[in-house]
Amino acid sequence: MPEIMAALYGGAGPEWELREVPVPEPGPGRVLVRARAVALNHADASVLATADPTAGGTGAPYLAGYEFAGEVAALGEGVTGPEVGTRVMGTTPGSFAQYVPVDHRHVVPVPEGLGYEQACALPTGLLTEHGALTRGGFESGQAVLITGATSSVGLIGVQVARALGASTIIATTRSAARGALLRDVGADEVVATAEADLTDAVLGITGGEGVDLVLDHVGGQTFAACLPATRVDGSVVNIGRLDRAAATIDLDALSYRHLRVRGVSFGFSRPAELGAVLSGAADALTPALLDGRVRALIDSTYGFDGATEAMRRLRSHRALGKIVLTVP
Ligand SMILES: NC(=O)c1ccc[n+]([C@@H]2O[C@H](COP(=O)([O-])OP(=O)(O)OC[C@H]3O[C@@H](n4cnc5c(N)ncnc54)[C@H](OP(=O)(O)O)[C@@H]3O)[C@@H](O)[C@H]2O)c1
């Protein structure tokens, strides 16, 4: 084990800094993972901005990143597995480093045949979309509406719903140009929200009934439009607020339809809960990961020395799928 490692830090300016720091010990209950590839998330941009002292941020230095894939290099006190050498993927704050100490419950094995660049881009999408479907009471044979479906987690959501036996998957994007991509990953119907009324379109597709379950990544008035597009006793789960957090909803649509509305934000889960959500997703979806029914779409890959460009790409909101960094 080396003594020094490369790691990406925020808190000094508008961009990450590549630093050399001591390799950490895993600590009780943790495993130390030699990371080989890591993936960016929305939270990386907002946390970096909040810490940027040149723009009124805290200036507090922090090790960046959440998602990673690599192999187990050491076990902390009280940890019996996964064995050293096991290929794992997972999520923890501070993953953009060569060695990542992580709660042993927050890693799962990388399915056979999957490379690290693909694996590192999966944990957030899998746990978020499978966790949201589970919390929404999803059952095979149900019709699902997924808003903001071209988002990187939304694309995983479409594939996960398909793999778990959804009857009809309706996916939304703002522009019709991305309809073909959504059909490729498993959507039966695509609604381009710049061109069609979301509620009317979904009611038209479902014979006036509405869908059983909504996974909403958009929030705002898109969330409001999902309520009357959901069948009696159905569920609406809010995952993201790509548009905005505030919405004006029609309580009649909620009450007359006896809807259940839930919110999920798995980054704010307790450690044992997050472990259960991640392992639940991995258990349910390993067959689909093995045969390629569920895959992360990779937008672009950079080295650690290209981290600033990777962050620019994230901020541009032009990425389609995940942005990955290979770890030196
Ligand atoms: N709850 C959780 O635990 C959890 C976990 C991960 C992510 N999230 C949230 O889920 C959302 C998606 O995350 P992501 O990283 O996958 O996003 P992403 O890949 O950056 O999503 C980009 C896509 O979002 C759509 N979009 C952007 N702005 C929009 C707007 N104003 N209205 C409607 N659609 C818009 C665009 O699709 P079109 O141009 O095709 O419309 C764009 O291609 C974010 O809000 C994120 O914070 C939540």
mmCIF file of C-alpha atoms and ligand atoms in Angstrom:
data_model
loop_
_atom_site.group_PDB
_atom_site.id
_atom_site.type_symbol
_atom_site.label_atom_id
_atom_site.label_comp_id
_atom_site.label_asym_id
_atom_site.label_seq_id
_atom_site.Cartn_x
_atom_site.Cartn_y
_atom_site.Cartn_z
ATOM 1 C CA MET A 1 0.000 0.000 0.000
ATOM 2 C CA PRO A 2 1.462 3.411 -0.929
ATOM 3 C CA GLU A 3 1.547 6.204 1.683
ATOM 4 C CA ILE A 4 0.452 9.041 -0.617
ATOM 5 C CA MET A 5 -2.457 9.189 -3.086
ATOM 6 C CA ALA A 6 -3.950 11.562 -5.645
ATOM 7 C CA ALA A 7 -7.319 13.083 -4.716
ATOM 8 C CA LEU A 8 -9.608 15.861 -5.976
ATOM 9 C CA TYR A 9 -10.422 18.571 -3.435
ATOM 10 C CA GLY A 10 -12.967 21.392 -3.465
ATOM 11 C CA GLY A 11 -12.997 24.489 -1.260
ATOM 12 C CA ALA A 12 -10.113 26.504 -2.771
ATOM 13 C CA GLY A 13 -11.843 28.086 -5.779
ATOM 14 C CA PRO A 14 -14.419 27.473 -8.509
ATOM 15 C CA GLU A 15 -12.768 24.210 -9.631
ATOM 16 C CA TRP A 16 -11.435 21.050 -7.980
ATOM 17 C CA GLU A 17 -7.713 20.853 -7.148
ATOM 18 C CA LEU A 18 -5.637 17.728 -7.654
ATOM 19 C CA ARG A 19 -3.739 17.123 -4.383
ATOM 20 C CA GLU A 20 -1.394 14.516 -2.963
ATOM 21 C CA VAL A 21 -2.589 13.406 0.480
ATOM 22 C CA PRO A 22 -1.913 10.447 2.840
ATOM 23 C CA VAL A 23 -3.728 7.190 2.031
ATOM 24 C CA PRO A 24 -6.435 6.836 4.731
ATOM 25 C CA GLU A 25 -6.991 3.853 7.058
ATOM 26 C CA PRO A 26 -10.347 2.111 6.541
ATOM 27 C CA GLY A 27 -11.477 2.532 10.195
ATOM 28 C CA PRO A 28 -13.984 0.318 12.074
ATOM 29 C CA GLY A 29 -16.879 -0.959 9.934
ATOM 30 C CA ARG A 30 -15.268 0.294 6.715
ATOM 31 C CA VAL A 31 -13.480 -1.154 3.739
ATOM 32 C CA LEU A 32 -10.727 0.643 1.829
ATOM 33 C CA VAL A 33 -11.342 0.542 -1.932
ATOM 34 C CA ARG A 34 -8.655 1.193 -4.566
ATOM 35 C CA ALA A 35 -10.876 3.256 -6.885
ATOM 36 C CA ARG A 36 -10.402 2.763 -10.645
ATOM 37 C CA ALA A 37 -13.216 4.956 -11.996
ATOM 38 C CA VAL A 38 -15.607 7.486 -10.443
ATOM 39 C CA ALA A 39 -18.720 9.251 -11.771
ATOM 40 C CA LEU A 40 -20.048 12.797 -11.375
ATOM 41 C CA ASN A 41 -23.459 13.717 -9.978
ATOM 42 C CA HIS A 42 -25.495 16.936 -9.770
ATOM 43 C CA ALA A 43 -24.514 17.234 -6.099
ATOM 44 C CA ASP A 44 -20.817 17.566 -7.089
ATOM 45 C CA ALA A 45 -21.518 20.900 -8.810
ATOM 46 C CA SER A 46 -23.648 22.340 -6.004
ATOM 47 C CA VAL A 47 -21.244 21.255 -3.225
ATOM 48 C CA LEU A 48 -18.258 22.724 -5.138
ATOM 49 C CA ALA A 49 -20.127 26.041 -5.601
ATOM 50 C CA THR A 50 -21.119 26.173 -1.914
ATOM 51 C CA ALA A 51 -17.456 25.745 -0.866
ATOM 52 C CA ASP A 52 -15.987 28.232 -3.404
ATOM 53 C CA PRO A 53 -14.446 31.116 -1.348
ATOM 54 C CA THR A 54 -14.070 33.295 -4.477
ATOM 55 C CA ALA A 55 -17.866 33.410 -4.816
ATOM 56 C CA GLY A 56 -18.836 33.864 -1.156
ATOM 57 C CA GLY A 57 -18.613 30.134 -0.313
ATOM 58 C CA THR A 58 -17.302 28.562 2.898
ATOM 59 C CA GLY A 59 -13.718 27.929 1.732
ATOM 60 C CA ALA A 60 -13.778 24.693 3.748
ATOM 61 C CA PRO A 61 -11.600 22.072 2.007
ATOM 62 C CA TYR A 62 -13.307 18.764 1.280
ATOM 63 C CA LEU A 63 -12.581 15.595 -0.677
ATOM 64 C CA ALA A 64 -14.972 15.543 -3.647
ATOM 65 C CA GLY A 65 -17.196 12.866 -5.178
ATOM 66 C CA TYR A 66 -19.745 10.184 -4.318
ATOM 67 C CA GLU A 67 -19.795 7.250 -6.767
ATOM 68 C CA PHE A 68 -16.899 4.902 -7.471
ATOM 69 C CA ALA A 69 -15.850 1.430 -8.597
ATOM 70 C CA GLY A 70 -12.627 -0.425 -7.845
ATOM 71 C CA GLU A 71 -11.336 -3.310 -5.779
ATOM 72 C CA VAL A 72 -11.248 -3.837 -2.024
ATOM 73 C CA ALA A 73 -7.693 -3.111 -0.797
ATOM 74 C CA ALA A 74 -8.112 -3.518 3.001
ATOM 75 C CA LEU A 75 -10.741 -4.275 5.659
ATOM 76 C CA GLY A 76 -11.317 -2.160 8.770
ATOM 77 C CA GLU A 77 -11.889 -3.504 12.284
ATOM 78 C CA GLY A 78 -14.985 -5.702 12.600
ATOM 79 C CA VAL A 79 -15.452 -6.162 8.842
ATOM 80 C CA THR A 80 -15.399 -9.697 7.453
ATOM 81 C CA GLY A 81 -16.272 -8.971 3.841
ATOM 82 C CA PRO A 82 -16.221 -8.346 0.956
ATOM 83 C CA GLU A 83 -12.796 -10.015 0.667
ATOM 84 C CA VAL A 84 -9.693 -8.066 -0.302
ATOM 85 C CA GLY A 85 -9.492 -8.065 -4.116
ATOM 86 C CA THR A 86 -13.300 -8.160 -4.655
ATOM 87 C CA ARG A 87 -14.455 -5.798 -7.438
ATOM 88 C CA VAL A 88 -17.019 -3.444 -5.916
ATOM 89 C CA MET A 89 -19.046 -0.363 -6.780
ATOM 90 C CA GLY A 90 -20.645 1.977 -4.291
ATOM 91 C CA THR A 91 -21.325 5.429 -2.961
ATOM 92 C CA THR A 92 -19.765 7.546 -0.212
ATOM 93 C CA PRO A 93 -18.847 11.202 0.208
ATOM 94 C CA GLY A 94 -15.159 11.682 -0.763
ATOM 95 C CA SER A 95 -14.862 9.078 -3.523
ATOM 96 C CA PHE A 96 -12.647 11.087 -5.930
ATOM 97 C CA ALA A 97 -9.374 9.587 -4.707
ATOM 98 C CA GLN A 98 -7.161 6.587 -5.385
ATOM 99 C CA TYR A 99 -8.132 5.027 -2.023
ATOM 100 C CA VAL A 100 -11.655 5.418 -0.649
ATOM 101 C CA PRO A 101 -12.697 4.371 2.889
ATOM 102 C CA VAL A 102 -16.379 3.433 2.798
ATOM 103 C CA ASP A 103 -18.991 1.845 5.086
ATOM 104 C CA HIS A 104 -18.909 -1.865 4.160
ATOM 105 C CA ARG A 105 -22.726 -1.726 3.645
ATOM 106 C CA HIS A 106 -22.349 0.897 0.923
ATOM 107 C CA VAL A 107 -20.557 -1.302 -1.608
ATOM 108 C CA VAL A 108 -21.924 -4.164 -3.720
ATOM 109 C CA PRO A 109 -20.044 -6.543 -6.019
ATOM 110 C CA VAL A 110 -19.527 -5.478 -9.629
ATOM 111 C CA PRO A 111 -21.394 -8.008 -11.791
ATOM 112 C CA GLU A 112 -19.128 -10.275 -13.868
ATOM 113 C CA GLY A 113 -18.074 -8.767 -17.193
ATOM 114 C CA LEU A 114 -18.827 -5.146 -16.277
ATOM 115 C CA GLY A 115 -15.869 -2.736 -16.604
ATOM 116 C CA TYR A 116 -15.081 -0.154 -13.922
ATOM 117 C CA GLU A 117 -16.125 2.800 -16.118
ATOM 118 C CA GLN A 118 -19.607 1.294 -16.502
ATOM 119 C CA ALA A 119 -19.810 0.107 -12.885
ATOM 120 C CA CYS A 120 -18.899 3.461 -11.292
ATOM 121 C CA ALA A 121 -21.798 5.110 -13.146
ATOM 122 C CA LEU A 122 -24.439 2.754 -11.734
ATOM 123 C CA PRO A 123 -24.802 2.935 -7.920
ATOM 124 C CA THR A 124 -26.692 6.248 -7.657
ATOM 125 C CA GLY A 125 -29.033 5.415 -10.537
ATOM 126 C CA LEU A 126 -29.726 1.884 -9.347
ATOM 127 C CA LEU A 127 -30.374 2.707 -5.715
ATOM 128 C CA THR A 128 -32.377 5.851 -6.519
ATOM 129 C CA GLU A 129 -34.640 4.379 -9.175
ATOM 130 C CA HIS A 130 -35.099 0.944 -7.589
ATOM 131 C CA GLY A 131 -35.511 2.564 -4.174
ATOM 132 C CA ALA A 132 -38.147 4.971 -5.536
ATOM 133 C CA LEU A 133 -40.048 2.179 -7.316
ATOM 134 C CA THR A 134 -40.017 0.128 -4.110
ATOM 135 C CA ARG A 135 -41.169 3.049 -1.929
ATOM 136 C CA GLY A 136 -43.934 3.691 -4.477
ATOM 137 C CA GLY A 137 -45.162 0.093 -4.070
ATOM 138 C CA PHE A 138 -44.313 -0.936 -7.638
ATOM 139 C CA GLU A 139 -45.483 -4.358 -8.797
ATOM 140 C CA SER A 140 -44.833 -6.173 -12.059
ATOM 141 C CA GLY A 141 -47.576 -5.425 -14.606
ATOM 142 C CA GLN A 142 -48.075 -1.805 -13.550
ATOM 143 C CA ALA A 143 -47.971 1.235 -15.838
ATOM 144 C CA VAL A 144 -45.256 3.753 -14.933
ATOM 145 C CA LEU A 145 -44.728 7.400 -15.903
ATOM 146 C CA ILE A 146 -41.122 8.659 -15.687
ATOM 147 C CA THR A 147 -40.631 12.424 -16.017
ATOM 148 C CA GLY A 148 -37.247 13.904 -16.941
ATOM 149 C CA ALA A 149 -36.464 10.453 -18.313
ATOM 150 C CA THR A 150 -33.383 11.557 -20.292
ATOM 151 C CA SER A 151 -31.618 12.474 -17.030
ATOM 152 C CA SER A 152 -28.896 9.966 -16.196
ATOM 153 C CA VAL A 153 -30.906 8.491 -13.310
ATOM 154 C CA GLY A 154 -34.120 8.645 -15.382
ATOM 155 C CA LEU A 155 -32.526 6.554 -18.143
ATOM 156 C CA ILE A 156 -31.672 3.924 -15.516
ATOM 157 C CA GLY A 157 -35.247 4.213 -14.185
ATOM 158 C CA VAL A 158 -36.746 3.349 -17.571
ATOM 159 C CA GLN A 159 -34.529 0.270 -17.873
ATOM 160 C CA VAL A 160 -35.162 -0.820 -14.266
ATOM 161 C CA ALA A 161 -38.947 -0.500 -14.645
ATOM 162 C CA ARG A 162 -38.738 -2.529 -17.882
ATOM 163 C CA ALA A 163 -36.529 -5.211 -16.289
ATOM 164 C CA LEU A 164 -38.927 -5.525 -13.330
ATOM 165 C CA GLY A 165 -41.948 -6.093 -15.585
ATOM 166 C CA ALA A 166 -43.712 -2.741 -16.023
ATOM 167 C CA SER A 167 -46.624 -3.133 -18.461
ATOM 168 C CA THR A 168 -46.384 0.323 -20.033
ATOM 169 C CA ILE A 169 -43.612 2.875 -19.551
ATOM 170 C CA ILE A 170 -44.370 6.478 -20.500
ATOM 171 C CA ALA A 171 -41.267 8.680 -20.527
ATOM 172 C CA THR A 172 -41.037 12.464 -20.797
ATOM 173 C CA THR A 173 -38.429 14.764 -22.325
ATOM 174 C CA ARG A 174 -38.861 18.416 -23.186
ATOM 175 C CA SER A 175 -37.990 17.937 -26.845
ATOM 176 C CA ALA A 176 -39.178 15.243 -29.246
ATOM 177 C CA ALA A 177 -35.605 14.895 -30.587
ATOM 178 C CA ARG A 178 -34.727 12.596 -27.673
ATOM 179 C CA GLY A 179 -37.728 10.291 -28.172
ATOM 180 C CA ALA A 180 -35.741 7.669 -30.095
ATOM 181 C CA LEU A 181 -33.205 7.343 -27.271
ATOM 182 C CA LEU A 182 -35.987 6.822 -24.729
ATOM 183 C CA ARG A 183 -37.617 4.145 -26.879
ATOM 184 C CA ASP A 184 -34.185 2.464 -27.279
ATOM 185 C CA VAL A 185 -33.781 2.124 -23.507
ATOM 186 C CA GLY A 186 -37.290 0.691 -23.087
ATOM 187 C CA ALA A 187 -39.985 3.381 -23.091
ATOM 188 C CA ASP A 188 -43.231 2.374 -24.819
ATOM 189 C CA GLU A 189 -44.487 5.930 -25.201
ATOM 190 C CA VAL A 190 -42.683 9.268 -25.152
ATOM 191 C CA VAL A 191 -44.330 12.579 -24.286
ATOM 192 C CA ALA A 192 -42.436 15.707 -25.418
ATOM 193 C CA THR A 193 -43.608 18.201 -22.809
ATOM 194 C CA ALA A 194 -42.760 21.250 -24.969
ATOM 195 C CA GLU A 195 -45.333 20.035 -27.491
ATOM 196 C CA ALA A 196 -48.046 18.188 -25.556
ATOM 197 C CA ASP A 197 -50.040 18.588 -22.340
ATOM 198 C CA LEU A 198 -48.596 15.943 -20.000
ATOM 199 C CA THR A 199 -51.825 15.065 -18.182
ATOM 200 C CA ASP A 200 -53.883 14.793 -21.388
ATOM 201 C CA ALA A 201 -51.203 12.727 -23.129
ATOM 202 C CA VAL A 202 -50.910 10.216 -20.257
ATOM 203 C CA LEU A 203 -54.685 9.903 -19.874
ATOM 204 C CA GLY A 204 -54.928 9.351 -23.646
ATOM 205 C CA ILE A 205 -52.319 6.569 -23.556
ATOM 206 C CA THR A 206 -53.871 4.858 -20.515
ATOM 207 C CA GLY A 207 -57.504 4.964 -21.717
ATOM 208 C CA GLY A 208 -58.413 7.713 -19.249
ATOM 209 C CA GLU A 209 -57.272 5.752 -16.165
ATOM 210 C CA GLY A 210 -53.808 7.191 -15.531
ATOM 211 C CA VAL A 211 -50.640 5.310 -14.594
ATOM 212 C CA ASP A 212 -50.174 3.247 -11.433
ATOM 213 C CA LEU A 213 -46.925 4.926 -10.428
ATOM 214 C CA VAL A 214 -44.977 8.076 -11.285
ATOM 215 C CA LEU A 215 -41.224 8.608 -10.860
ATOM 216 C CA ASP A 216 -40.887 12.395 -11.079
ATOM 217 C CA HIS A 217 -37.434 13.922 -11.641
ATOM 218 C CA VAL A 218 -38.663 17.378 -12.712
ATOM 219 C CA GLY A 219 -40.827 18.845 -9.911
ATOM 220 C CA GLY A 220 -42.548 22.228 -10.412
ATOM 221 C CA GLN A 221 -45.705 22.180 -12.551
ATOM 222 C CA THR A 222 -44.602 18.874 -14.120
ATOM 223 C CA PHE A 223 -45.091 17.271 -10.682
ATOM 224 C CA ALA A 224 -48.509 18.980 -10.442
ATOM 225 C CA ALA A 225 -49.482 17.621 -13.898
ATOM 226 C CA CYS A 226 -48.615 14.072 -12.792
ATOM 227 C CA LEU A 227 -51.309 13.962 -10.073
ATOM 228 C CA PRO A 228 -54.374 13.933 -12.406
ATOM 229 C CA ALA A 229 -52.409 11.550 -14.697
ATOM 230 C CA THR A 230 -52.250 8.905 -11.922
ATOM 231 C CA ARG A 231 -54.981 6.321 -11.430
ATOM 232 C CA VAL A 232 -57.136 5.989 -8.309
ATOM 233 C CA ASP A 233 -55.019 4.597 -5.399
ATOM 234 C CA GLY A 234 -51.815 5.159 -7.420
ATOM 235 C CA SER A 235 -48.509 6.613 -6.204
ATOM 236 C CA VAL A 236 -46.381 9.596 -7.165
ATOM 237 C CA VAL A 237 -42.740 9.590 -6.024
ATOM 238 C CA ASN A 238 -40.700 12.768 -6.350
ATOM 239 C CA ILE A 239 -36.990 12.069 -6.939
ATOM 240 C CA GLY A 240 -35.634 15.328 -8.419
ATOM 241 C CA ARG A 241 -36.457 18.965 -9.024
ATOM 242 C CA LEU A 242 -34.731 19.553 -12.391
ATOM 243 C CA ASP A 243 -37.188 22.387 -13.010
ATOM 244 C CA ARG A 244 -37.967 23.720 -9.528
ATOM 245 C CA ALA A 245 -38.862 22.676 -5.995
ATOM 246 C CA ALA A 246 -42.082 24.715 -5.684
ATOM 247 C CA ALA A 247 -45.330 23.495 -7.270
ATOM 248 C CA THR A 248 -48.960 24.550 -7.099
ATOM 249 C CA ILE A 249 -51.004 21.360 -6.915
ATOM 250 C CA ASP A 250 -54.696 20.636 -7.266
ATOM 251 C CA LEU A 251 -55.705 18.962 -4.007
ATOM 252 C CA ASP A 252 -58.871 17.669 -5.669
ATOM 253 C CA ALA A 253 -56.693 15.577 -8.006
ATOM 254 C CA LEU A 254 -54.848 14.236 -4.970
ATOM 255 C CA SER A 255 -57.863 13.496 -2.766
ATOM 256 C CA TYR A 256 -60.475 12.290 -5.248
ATOM 257 C CA ARG A 257 -57.892 9.830 -6.634
ATOM 258 C CA HIS A 258 -56.740 8.683 -3.157
ATOM 259 C CA LEU A 259 -53.125 9.173 -4.242
ATOM 260 C CA ARG A 260 -50.023 8.424 -2.198
ATOM 261 C CA VAL A 261 -47.262 11.013 -2.639
ATOM 262 C CA ARG A 262 -43.729 10.304 -1.437
ATOM 263 C CA GLY A 263 -40.398 12.046 -1.674
ATOM 264 C CA VAL A 264 -37.020 10.321 -1.685
ATOM 265 C CA SER A 265 -33.512 11.734 -1.236
ATOM 266 C CA PHE A 266 -31.258 8.776 -0.595
ATOM 267 C CA GLY A 267 -28.175 10.923 0.061
ATOM 268 C CA PHE A 268 -29.905 11.940 3.304
ATOM 269 C CA SER A 269 -30.604 8.359 4.441
ATOM 270 C CA ARG A 270 -29.205 6.796 7.623
ATOM 271 C CA PRO A 271 -26.220 4.467 6.873
ATOM 272 C CA ALA A 272 -28.120 1.203 7.504
ATOM 273 C CA GLU A 273 -31.059 2.405 5.372
ATOM 274 C CA LEU A 274 -28.818 3.393 2.471
ATOM 275 C CA GLY A 275 -27.066 0.010 2.678
ATOM 276 C CA ALA A 276 -30.421 -1.775 2.501
ATOM 277 C CA VAL A 277 -31.576 0.307 -0.489
ATOM 278 C CA LEU A 278 -28.288 -0.315 -2.369
ATOM 279 C CA SER A 279 -28.170 -4.050 -1.663
ATOM 280 C CA GLY A 280 -31.919 -4.359 -2.446
ATOM 281 C CA ALA A 281 -31.295 -2.786 -5.851
ATOM 282 C CA ALA A 282 -28.227 -4.955 -6.522
ATOM 283 C CA ASP A 283 -30.067 -8.159 -5.519
ATOM 284 C CA ALA A 284 -33.089 -7.376 -7.702
ATOM 285 C CA LEU A 285 -31.124 -6.127 -10.699
ATOM 286 C CA THR A 286 -27.984 -8.288 -10.955
ATOM 287 C CA PRO A 287 -29.577 -10.541 -13.625
ATOM 288 C CA ALA A 288 -30.474 -7.468 -15.703
ATOM 289 C CA LEU A 289 -26.969 -6.025 -15.214
ATOM 290 C CA LEU A 290 -25.401 -9.334 -16.235
ATOM 291 C CA ASP A 291 -27.358 -9.629 -19.479
ATOM 292 C CA GLY A 292 -27.193 -5.918 -20.333
ATOM 293 C CA ARG A 293 -30.865 -4.992 -19.852
ATOM 294 C CA VAL A 294 -29.734 -2.289 -17.422
ATOM 295 C CA ARG A 295 -26.721 -0.174 -18.396
ATOM 296 C CA ALA A 296 -25.526 3.333 -17.555
ATOM 297 C CA LEU A 297 -25.322 5.571 -20.599
ATOM 298 C CA ILE A 298 -21.855 7.177 -20.507
ATOM 299 C CA ASP A 299 -21.727 10.736 -21.860
ATOM 300 C CA SER A 300 -17.959 11.231 -21.622
ATOM 301 C CA THR A 301 -14.826 10.018 -19.819
ATOM 302 C CA TYR A 302 -11.895 12.135 -18.560
ATOM 303 C CA GLY A 303 -8.759 11.516 -16.496
ATOM 304 C CA PHE A 304 -8.256 13.187 -13.080
ATOM 305 C CA ASP A 305 -6.225 15.835 -14.983
ATOM 306 C CA GLY A 306 -9.364 16.573 -17.034
ATOM 307 C CA ALA A 307 -11.565 17.078 -13.938
ATOM 308 C CA THR A 308 -12.125 20.786 -14.668
ATOM 309 C CA GLU A 309 -13.418 19.959 -18.162
ATOM 310 C CA ALA A 310 -15.597 17.213 -16.696
ATOM 311 C CA MET A 311 -17.122 19.735 -14.266
ATOM 312 C CA ARG A 312 -17.676 22.182 -17.149
ATOM 313 C CA ARG A 313 -19.506 19.451 -19.010
ATOM 314 C CA LEU A 314 -21.701 18.776 -15.950
ATOM 315 C CA ARG A 315 -22.467 22.494 -15.558
ATOM 316 C CA SER A 316 -23.307 22.823 -19.272
ATOM 317 C CA HIS A 317 -26.424 20.610 -18.760
ATOM 318 C CA ARG A 318 -25.674 19.195 -22.221
ATOM 319 C CA ALA A 319 -24.453 15.802 -20.986
ATOM 320 C CA LEU A 320 -26.595 12.852 -21.979
ATOM 321 C CA GLY A 321 -25.804 10.161 -19.430
ATOM 322 C CA LYS A 322 -22.976 9.977 -16.916
ATOM 323 C CA ILE A 323 -19.654 11.814 -16.863
ATOM 324 C CA VAL A 324 -16.858 9.506 -15.695
ATOM 325 C CA LEU A 325 -13.306 10.106 -14.423
ATOM 326 C CA THR A 326 -10.730 7.326 -14.626
ATOM 327 C CA VAL A 327 -8.559 7.227 -11.515
ATOM 328 C CA PRO A 328 -4.753 7.302 -12.013
HETATM 329 N N1 LIG B 1 -33.627 11.481 -4.773
HETATM 330 C C1 LIG B 1 -32.388 11.076 -4.924
HETATM 331 O O1 LIG B 1 -31.848 10.346 -4.082
HETATM 332 C C2 LIG B 1 -31.645 11.530 -6.166
HETATM 333 C C3 LIG B 1 -30.500 10.859 -6.586
HETATM 334 C C4 LIG B 1 -29.886 11.271 -7.774
HETATM 335 C C5 LIG B 1 -30.409 12.352 -8.511
HETATM 336 N N2 LIG B 1 -31.502 12.986 -8.024
HETATM 337 C C6 LIG B 1 -32.093 14.110 -8.766
HETATM 338 O O2 LIG B 1 -32.614 13.603 -9.969
HETATM 339 C C7 LIG B 1 -32.545 14.602 -10.990
HETATM 340 C C8 LIG B 1 -31.805 14.031 -12.193
HETATM 341 O O3 LIG B 1 -30.426 13.910 -11.853
HETATM 342 P P1 LIG B 1 -29.359 13.532 -12.985
HETATM 343 O O4 LIG B 1 -28.000 13.740 -12.400
HETATM 344 O O5 LIG B 1 -29.693 12.213 -13.535
HETATM 345 O O6 LIG B 1 -29.676 14.689 -14.035
HETATM 346 P P2 LIG B 1 -29.059 15.000 -15.475
HETATM 347 O O7 LIG B 1 -28.507 13.786 -16.099
HETATM 348 O O8 LIG B 1 -28.149 16.191 -15.369
HETATM 349 O O9 LIG B 1 -30.409 15.462 -16.214
HETATM 350 C C9 LIG B 1 -30.309 16.182 -17.375
HETATM 351 C C10 LIG B 1 -31.656 16.146 -18.099
HETATM 352 O O10 LIG B 1 -32.668 16.747 -17.327
HETATM 353 C C11 LIG B 1 -33.611 17.358 -18.161
HETATM 354 N N3 LIG B 1 -33.867 18.712 -17.648
HETATM 355 C C12 LIG B 1 -32.944 19.630 -17.336
HETATM 356 N N4 LIG B 1 -33.555 20.758 -16.904
HETATM 357 C C13 LIG B 1 -34.874 20.528 -16.941
HETATM 358 C C14 LIG B 1 -36.033 21.305 -16.654
HETATM 359 N N5 LIG B 1 -35.938 22.569 -16.226
HETATM 360 N N6 LIG B 1 -37.235 20.744 -16.802
HETATM 361 C C15 LIG B 1 -37.337 19.478 -17.239
HETATM 362 N N7 LIG B 1 -36.276 18.688 -17.565
HETATM 363 C C16 LIG B 1 -35.058 19.223 -17.405
HETATM 364 C C17 LIG B 1 -33.014 17.436 -19.556
HETATM 365 O O11 LIG B 1 -33.731 16.537 -20.354
HETATM 366 P P3 LIG B 1 -34.541 16.987 -21.689
HETATM 367 O O12 LIG B 1 -33.762 18.097 -22.297
HETATM 368 O O13 LIG B 1 -34.543 15.725 -22.497
HETATM 369 O O14 LIG B 1 -35.894 17.391 -21.217
HETATM 370 C C18 LIG B 1 -31.588 16.956 -19.357
HETATM 371 O O15 LIG B 1 -31.129 16.146 -20.404
HETATM 372 C C19 LIG B 1 -31.842 15.825 -10.366
HETATM 373 O O16 LIG B 1 -32.829 16.724 -9.925
HETATM 374 C C20 LIG B 1 -31.115 15.216 -9.183
HETATM 375 O O17 LIG B 1 -30.897 16.149 -8.150
HETATM 376 C C21 LIG B 1 -32.131 12.608 -6.904
#
